[in-house]
Amino acid sequence: MKTKIIQVDPASFEEEVLAEPAELIRNGKLVAFPTETVYGLGANALDPSACDRIFDAKGRPHDNPLIVHVYRPDDCRDFAYCEEYPVFEKIASRFMPGPITVIMRKKSLIPDTVTVGLDTVALRCPVHPVARALIRLSGVPIAAPSANRSGRPSPTSAQHVWEDMNGRIPCIIDGGNCSVGVESTVVALKEDGIHLLRPGAVTPEMLEELGERVILSKAVLSAVTPDQKVESPGMKYRHYAPKAPCTMVEGTDEDVLSFFAKKKKEGCGILCFEEDLASIGKSDFVLTFGKKNDKEGQAYALFDALRRFDRLELPHIYARKTDETSIGLAVTNRLLRACAFDVIRV
Ligand code: TXA
Ligand code: MG
């Protein structure tokens, strides 16, 4: 299959450029599109055979449900029993459209292919103008996981999508780099509070401001054993494993940097903060992901850095330990998973 790329400037575009991809979605085909978090691989969420194509193109296990993207927050009501969750109103008015996904009891309109037979559905209303225009012009809700092949880091540029999906899908909309860089915050609404299943740019601190109890899922900061029951099927997959084993390194700046310098000499990959370069020195195997105190910058750069490492042959990668507050929790969660939760103190 030939994969067409359509360039769109999110800051200023004519909707006409999206007529063809919207038509593809309506006809049961797949379109990769930019969102504020990561690129999504979209299909008509109401068409089970279109959604099946998503699992095929990604090589995604058939027990991992898809997120349904809607145009307006209120459209969630068509697909889930939102009225059963008083906190939904607060979340929707404060954070939607935006980088949050809410899991609620589903209505029958949503096919089992999307939810893999669960009685809940994950709903998200993105804020990215291209994503929103595509959903509106398609006239249907769009089921979309991240547009990577299963087991690869989520794509934050059209180039990343091309690497994974060229020849597998008919169309990629190139809207530049994703501004957040990590996937949306996933929450499940339950009687005892808001369960945070996957951290993202809507942070636990922001959710707490709603005056609700926020319960952090154990799987966010620790490994899930294969027999353990998980709240979100995606958690049990080691989403992304770099080609080289990866270890997170804790310690004082001085100790970590001298450890990195030693490992660099041994030919290992180093994932560090920008200011660390002054002491470690540049090399093809030393990659940075933002400044030490810029957690947004780290989220923005992380997946691109991880993809770069996969182009190199390395015996091992050592990564900086990241902060666990605000969006740093999302960065730490993704990096810990890339490290298979292997952390050492030096
Ligand atoms: O930012 C994002 O959320 C991106 C963009 C494209 O919107 N999408 C994304 O989708 O990250 P995906 O499929 O890569 O991650 C969806 C996560 C998975 O971990 C999945 O298991 C979980 O959401 N999920 C979906 N439906 C669920 C449900 N009904 N119950 C529990 N977890 C669910
Ligand atoms: Mg994904």
Coordinates of C-alpha atoms and ligand atoms in Angstrom, one line a residue:
M1 CA 0.0 0.0 0.0
K2 CA 1.3 3.5 -0.8
T3 CA 1.2 5.9 2.2
K4 CA 0.4 9.4 1.3
I5 CA 1.6 12.3 3.5
I6 CA -0.5 15.4 3.8
Q7 CA 1.2 18.5 5.2
V8 CA -0.9 20.7 7.4
D9 CA 0.2 23.8 9.4
P10 CA -1.9 23.5 12.6
A11 CA -1.6 27.3 13.1
S12 CA -3.3 28.1 9.8
F13 CA -4.9 25.6 7.4
E14 CA -7.9 25.3 5.1
E15 CA -10.2 22.5 6.1
E16 CA -10.3 21.4 2.5
V17 CA -6.9 19.7 3.0
L18 CA -8.6 17.3 5.4
A19 CA -11.4 16.4 3.1
E20 CA -9.6 13.3 1.7
P21 CA -8.5 11.9 5.1
A22 CA -12.0 12.5 6.5
E23 CA -13.4 10.6 3.5
L24 CA -10.9 7.7 4.2
I25 CA -12.1 7.5 7.8
R26 CA -15.8 7.4 6.7
N27 CA -14.9 4.6 4.3
G28 CA -13.4 2.4 7.0
K29 CA -9.7 3.2 6.2
L30 CA -6.9 4.3 8.6
V31 CA -5.5 7.8 8.9
A32 CA -2.6 8.8 11.2
F33 CA -3.1 12.3 12.6
P34 CA -1.4 14.7 15.1
T35 CA -2.8 15.4 18.5
E36 CA -1.3 17.5 21.3
T37 CA 0.0 14.4 23.0
V38 CA 1.3 11.9 20.4
Y39 CA 0.2 10.9 16.9
G40 CA -2.9 8.7 16.7
L41 CA -3.8 5.9 14.3
G42 CA -7.5 6.6 13.6
A43 CA -10.4 4.7 12.3
N44 CA -14.2 5.1 12.5
A45 CA -15.0 4.0 16.0
L46 CA -18.5 2.8 15.0
D47 CA -17.1 0.5 12.3
P48 CA -15.8 -2.8 13.8
S49 CA -13.9 -3.9 10.7
A50 CA -12.2 -0.5 10.4
C51 CA -11.1 -0.8 14.0
D52 CA -9.8 -4.3 13.3
R53 CA -7.5 -2.8 10.8
I54 CA -5.9 -0.7 13.6
F55 CA -4.9 -3.9 15.5
D56 CA -3.5 -5.4 12.3
A57 CA -1.5 -2.3 11.3
K58 CA 0.0 -1.9 14.8
G59 CA 0.4 -5.6 15.6
R60 CA -1.5 -4.8 18.7
P61 CA -2.7 -7.5 21.1
H62 CA -6.4 -8.0 20.8
D63 CA -7.0 -7.6 24.5
N64 CA -5.9 -4.0 24.6
P65 CA -8.8 -1.5 24.1
L66 CA -8.8 1.7 22.0
I67 CA -9.5 5.3 23.0
V68 CA -12.4 7.0 21.3
H69 CA -11.8 10.6 20.2
V70 CA -14.7 13.0 20.1
Y71 CA -15.1 16.6 18.8
R72 CA -16.7 18.2 21.8
P73 CA -16.7 17.2 25.5
D74 CA -20.5 16.9 25.4
D75 CA -20.2 14.2 22.6
C76 CA -18.9 11.8 25.3
R77 CA -22.6 11.6 26.4
D78 CA -23.5 9.7 23.2
F79 CA -21.1 6.9 24.0
A80 CA -20.9 6.6 27.8
Y81 CA -23.3 7.0 30.7
C82 CA -21.6 10.2 31.8
E83 CA -24.5 11.3 34.0
E84 CA -23.7 8.4 36.4
Y85 CA -20.4 10.1 37.2
P86 CA -20.8 13.5 38.9
V87 CA -17.1 14.2 38.7
F88 CA -17.2 13.9 34.9
E89 CA -18.8 17.4 34.6
K90 CA -15.9 18.9 36.6
I91 CA -13.3 17.1 34.6
A92 CA -14.9 18.0 31.3
S93 CA -15.3 21.7 32.1
R94 CA -11.8 22.0 33.5
F95 CA -9.7 19.8 31.2
M96 CA -11.5 19.1 28.0
P97 CA -10.7 19.6 25.2
G98 CA -7.2 18.6 26.3
P99 CA -4.8 15.8 27.1
I100 CA -7.0 13.6 29.3
T101 CA -8.9 10.3 28.7
V102 CA -11.8 9.3 30.9
I103 CA -13.0 5.7 31.3
M104 CA -16.8 5.3 32.0
R105 CA -19.5 2.7 31.5
K106 CA -20.1 2.4 27.7
K107 CA -23.3 2.7 25.7
S108 CA -24.1 -0.1 23.2
L109 CA -23.3 2.1 20.2
I110 CA -19.6 1.4 20.8
P111 CA -18.6 -1.9 19.2
D112 CA -16.8 -4.6 21.3
T113 CA -13.8 -4.4 18.9
V114 CA -13.0 -1.0 20.4
T115 CA -13.4 -2.0 24.1
V116 CA -12.3 -5.6 23.6
G117 CA -15.5 -6.7 25.3
L118 CA -15.1 -4.5 28.4
D119 CA -18.2 -2.7 29.7
T120 CA -16.3 0.6 29.9
V121 CA -15.0 2.9 27.1
A122 CA -12.1 5.4 27.2
L123 CA -13.1 8.8 25.8
R124 CA -10.9 11.7 24.9
C125 CA -11.5 15.1 23.3
P126 CA -8.2 16.3 21.9
V127 CA -7.4 20.1 21.7
H128 CA -5.2 19.9 18.6
P129 CA -6.9 21.9 15.9
V130 CA -6.1 19.3 13.1
A131 CA -7.4 16.4 15.2
R132 CA -10.5 18.3 16.0
A133 CA -11.2 19.3 12.4
L134 CA -10.6 15.7 11.3
I135 CA -13.1 14.4 13.8
R136 CA -15.7 17.0 12.8
L137 CA -15.3 16.6 9.1
S138 CA -15.4 12.8 9.4
G139 CA -18.7 13.0 11.2
V140 CA -17.9 10.0 13.3
P141 CA -16.0 9.4 16.6
I142 CA -12.4 8.3 15.9
A143 CA -10.9 5.3 17.7
A144 CA -7.1 5.9 17.9
P145 CA -4.3 4.4 19.7
S146 CA -0.8 5.9 19.4
A147 CA 0.4 5.4 15.8
N148 CA 3.4 3.3 16.6
R149 CA 4.0 -0.4 15.9
S150 CA 3.3 -2.2 19.1
G151 CA 6.4 -2.3 21.3
R152 CA 7.9 1.0 19.9
P153 CA 7.8 4.4 21.6
S154 CA 4.7 6.5 20.7
P155 CA 5.3 8.8 17.7
T156 CA 5.7 12.5 18.4
S157 CA 6.3 13.5 14.8
A158 CA 5.1 12.4 11.3
Q159 CA 8.6 11.1 10.7
H160 CA 8.2 8.7 13.6
V161 CA 4.8 7.5 12.2
W162 CA 6.4 7.0 8.8
E163 CA 9.2 4.8 10.3
D164 CA 6.6 2.5 11.8
M165 CA 3.6 2.7 9.4
N166 CA 4.9 3.4 5.8
G167 CA 3.2 0.9 3.5
R168 CA 0.7 -0.2 6.2
I169 CA -1.8 2.7 6.1
P170 CA -3.1 4.9 3.3
C171 CA -2.5 8.3 4.9
I172 CA -0.5 10.3 7.4
I173 CA -1.4 13.9 8.2
D174 CA 1.8 15.7 9.1
G175 CA 1.1 18.5 11.5
G176 CA 4.6 18.9 12.9
N177 CA 5.8 17.9 16.4
C178 CA 3.3 17.1 19.2
S179 CA 3.5 19.8 21.8
V180 CA 3.1 17.6 24.9
G181 CA 5.1 14.5 23.8
V182 CA 3.7 11.9 26.2
E183 CA 0.3 10.2 25.9
S184 CA -2.8 11.6 27.6
T185 CA -3.6 11.2 31.3
V186 CA -5.9 8.2 31.6
V187 CA -8.4 8.2 34.5
A188 CA -11.2 5.8 35.6
L189 CA -14.0 7.3 37.5
K190 CA -15.1 5.2 40.5
E191 CA -17.1 5.7 43.7
D192 CA -14.0 6.1 45.9
G193 CA -12.4 8.7 43.6
I194 CA -10.5 9.3 40.4
H195 CA -8.2 6.4 39.6
L196 CA -5.1 7.6 37.7
L197 CA -4.2 4.7 35.4
R198 CA -1.7 6.6 33.2
P199 CA 0.0 9.9 34.1
G200 CA 0.2 12.7 31.5
A201 CA 0.0 16.4 31.1
V202 CA -3.1 16.7 33.3
T203 CA -1.2 16.0 36.5
P204 CA -2.3 14.5 39.8
E205 CA -1.9 17.9 41.4
M206 CA -4.3 19.4 38.8
L207 CA -6.9 16.6 39.4
E208 CA -6.6 17.1 43.2
E209 CA -7.6 20.8 42.7
L210 CA -11.1 19.5 41.7
G211 CA -11.5 18.6 45.4
E212 CA -11.7 14.8 44.6
R213 CA -9.7 11.9 45.9
V214 CA -7.0 10.9 43.4
I215 CA -5.8 7.3 43.6
L216 CA -2.6 6.6 41.8
S217 CA -2.6 3.1 40.3
K218 CA 0.2 0.9 41.6
A219 CA 1.3 0.1 38.0
V220 CA 2.4 3.8 37.4
L221 CA 5.6 3.5 39.4
S222 CA 6.1 -0.3 39.9
A223 CA 6.2 -3.3 37.6
V224 CA 3.1 -5.5 37.1
T225 CA 3.7 -9.2 37.4
P226 CA 2.0 -11.2 34.6
D227 CA -0.6 -12.8 37.0
Q228 CA -1.6 -9.5 38.7
K229 CA -5.0 -8.0 37.9
V230 CA -4.5 -4.6 36.2
E231 CA -7.0 -1.8 35.9
S232 CA -6.0 -1.0 32.4
P233 CA -5.0 -3.8 30.0
G234 CA -2.2 -1.6 28.4
M235 CA -0.3 -1.6 31.7
K236 CA 0.7 -5.2 31.6
Y237 CA 2.5 -4.7 28.3
R238 CA 6.1 -3.6 28.4
H239 CA 5.0 -0.9 26.0
Y240 CA 8.4 -0.2 24.8
A241 CA 11.6 -2.0 25.3
P242 CA 14.7 -0.3 23.8
K243 CA 17.0 -2.7 21.8
A244 CA 19.6 -2.3 24.5
P245 CA 18.7 -2.9 28.1
C246 CA 18.2 0.4 30.0
T247 CA 18.8 1.4 33.6
M248 CA 17.7 4.5 35.5
V249 CA 20.5 5.9 37.7
E250 CA 19.9 7.6 41.0
G251 CA 22.4 9.6 43.1
T252 CA 23.8 13.1 43.6
D253 CA 24.5 15.0 40.4
E254 CA 28.3 14.5 41.0
D255 CA 28.0 10.8 41.5
V256 CA 25.7 10.2 38.6
L257 CA 27.8 12.3 36.2
S258 CA 31.0 10.5 37.1
F259 CA 29.2 7.2 36.7
F260 CA 27.9 8.3 33.2
A261 CA 31.5 9.4 32.2
K262 CA 32.8 6.0 33.1
K263 CA 30.0 4.2 31.2
K264 CA 30.4 6.5 28.2
K265 CA 34.1 5.3 27.9
E266 CA 32.8 1.7 27.9
G267 CA 30.6 2.5 24.9
C268 CA 27.3 2.6 26.6
G269 CA 24.4 5.0 25.7
I270 CA 23.7 7.9 28.1
L271 CA 20.3 9.6 28.4
C272 CA 20.9 12.8 30.3
F273 CA 19.8 16.4 30.8
E274 CA 21.1 19.2 28.5
E275 CA 23.3 20.8 31.2
D276 CA 25.0 17.4 31.8
L277 CA 26.8 17.6 28.4
A278 CA 29.3 20.1 29.8
S279 CA 30.7 17.5 32.1
I280 CA 30.1 14.3 30.2
G281 CA 31.0 15.6 26.8
K282 CA 29.2 15.2 23.5
S283 CA 29.1 11.9 21.6
D284 CA 26.8 10.0 19.3
F285 CA 25.8 7.8 22.2
V286 CA 25.1 10.7 24.6
L287 CA 21.5 12.0 24.1
T288 CA 19.7 14.6 26.0
F289 CA 16.0 15.1 26.9
G290 CA 15.4 18.6 28.1
K291 CA 16.9 20.6 31.0
K292 CA 17.0 19.2 34.5
N293 CA 14.3 21.5 35.8
D294 CA 12.2 21.6 32.7
K295 CA 9.8 18.7 33.0
E296 CA 7.7 19.8 30.1
G297 CA 10.8 19.9 27.9
Q298 CA 11.7 16.3 29.1
A299 CA 8.2 15.0 28.1
Y300 CA 8.5 16.7 24.7
A301 CA 11.9 15.2 23.9
L302 CA 11.8 11.7 25.6
F303 CA 10.3 9.5 22.9
D304 CA 12.4 11.0 20.1
A305 CA 15.6 10.3 22.2
L306 CA 14.5 6.7 22.8
R307 CA 13.9 6.2 19.1
R308 CA 17.3 7.6 18.3
F309 CA 18.9 5.1 20.7
D310 CA 17.2 2.3 18.7
R311 CA 19.2 3.3 15.6
L312 CA 22.4 2.6 17.5
E313 CA 24.0 -0.7 18.5
L314 CA 24.7 -0.3 22.2
P315 CA 25.5 -2.8 25.0
H316 CA 23.5 -0.8 27.6
I317 CA 21.8 2.5 28.1
Y318 CA 21.9 4.5 31.4
A319 CA 19.4 7.2 32.0
R320 CA 19.0 10.1 34.4
K321 CA 16.4 9.7 37.2
T322 CA 13.6 12.1 36.7
D323 CA 11.4 14.1 39.1
E324 CA 8.0 12.5 40.0
T325 CA 5.9 15.6 40.5
S326 CA 3.5 17.3 38.0
I327 CA 4.2 16.1 34.4
G328 CA 7.5 14.6 35.7
L329 CA 5.4 11.7 36.9
A330 CA 4.4 10.9 33.3
V331 CA 8.1 11.2 32.2
T332 CA 9.2 8.9 35.1
N333 CA 6.5 6.4 34.3
R334 CA 7.5 6.1 30.6
L335 CA 11.2 6.0 31.3
L336 CA 10.8 3.4 34.1
R337 CA 8.8 1.2 31.7
A338 CA 11.6 1.6 29.1
C339 CA 14.0 0.5 31.8
A340 CA 11.7 -2.4 32.8
F341 CA 11.7 -0.7 36.2
D342 CA 15.5 -1.3 36.6
V343 CA 16.9 1.4 38.9
I344 CA 20.3 1.6 40.5
R345 CA 21.8 4.0 43.0
V346 CA 25.4 5.1 42.6
Ligands
TXA1 O1 -2.7 10.6 24.1 C1 -3.3 9.6 23.8 O2 -4.1 9.1 24.6 C2 -3.0 8.9 22.5 C3 -3.6 9.9 21.4 C4 -3.5 9.3 20.0 O3 -4.9 10.3 21.7 N1 -3.6 7.6 22.4 C5 -3.1 6.6 23.1 O4 -3.8 5.4 22.9 O5 -2.2 6.7 23.8 P1 -3.2 4.0 23.4 O6 -4.1 3.0 22.8 O7 -1.8 3.9 23.0 O8 -3.4 3.9 24.9 C6 -4.6 3.7 25.5 C7 -4.5 3.2 26.9 C8 -4.1 1.8 26.9 O9 -3.2 1.6 28.0 C9 -5.4 1.0 27.1 O10 -5.2 -0.2 27.8 C10 -6.2 2.0 28.0 O11 -5.8 3.3 27.5 N2 -7.7 1.8 27.9 C11 -8.4 2.0 26.8 N3 -9.7 1.7 27.1 C12 -9.8 1.3 28.3 C13 -10.8 0.8 29.2 N4 -12.0 0.7 28.8 N5 -10.4 0.4 30.5 C14 -9.1 0.5 30.9 N6 -8.1 1.0 30.1 C15 -8.4 1.3 28.9
MG2 MG 0.2 3.3 22.8

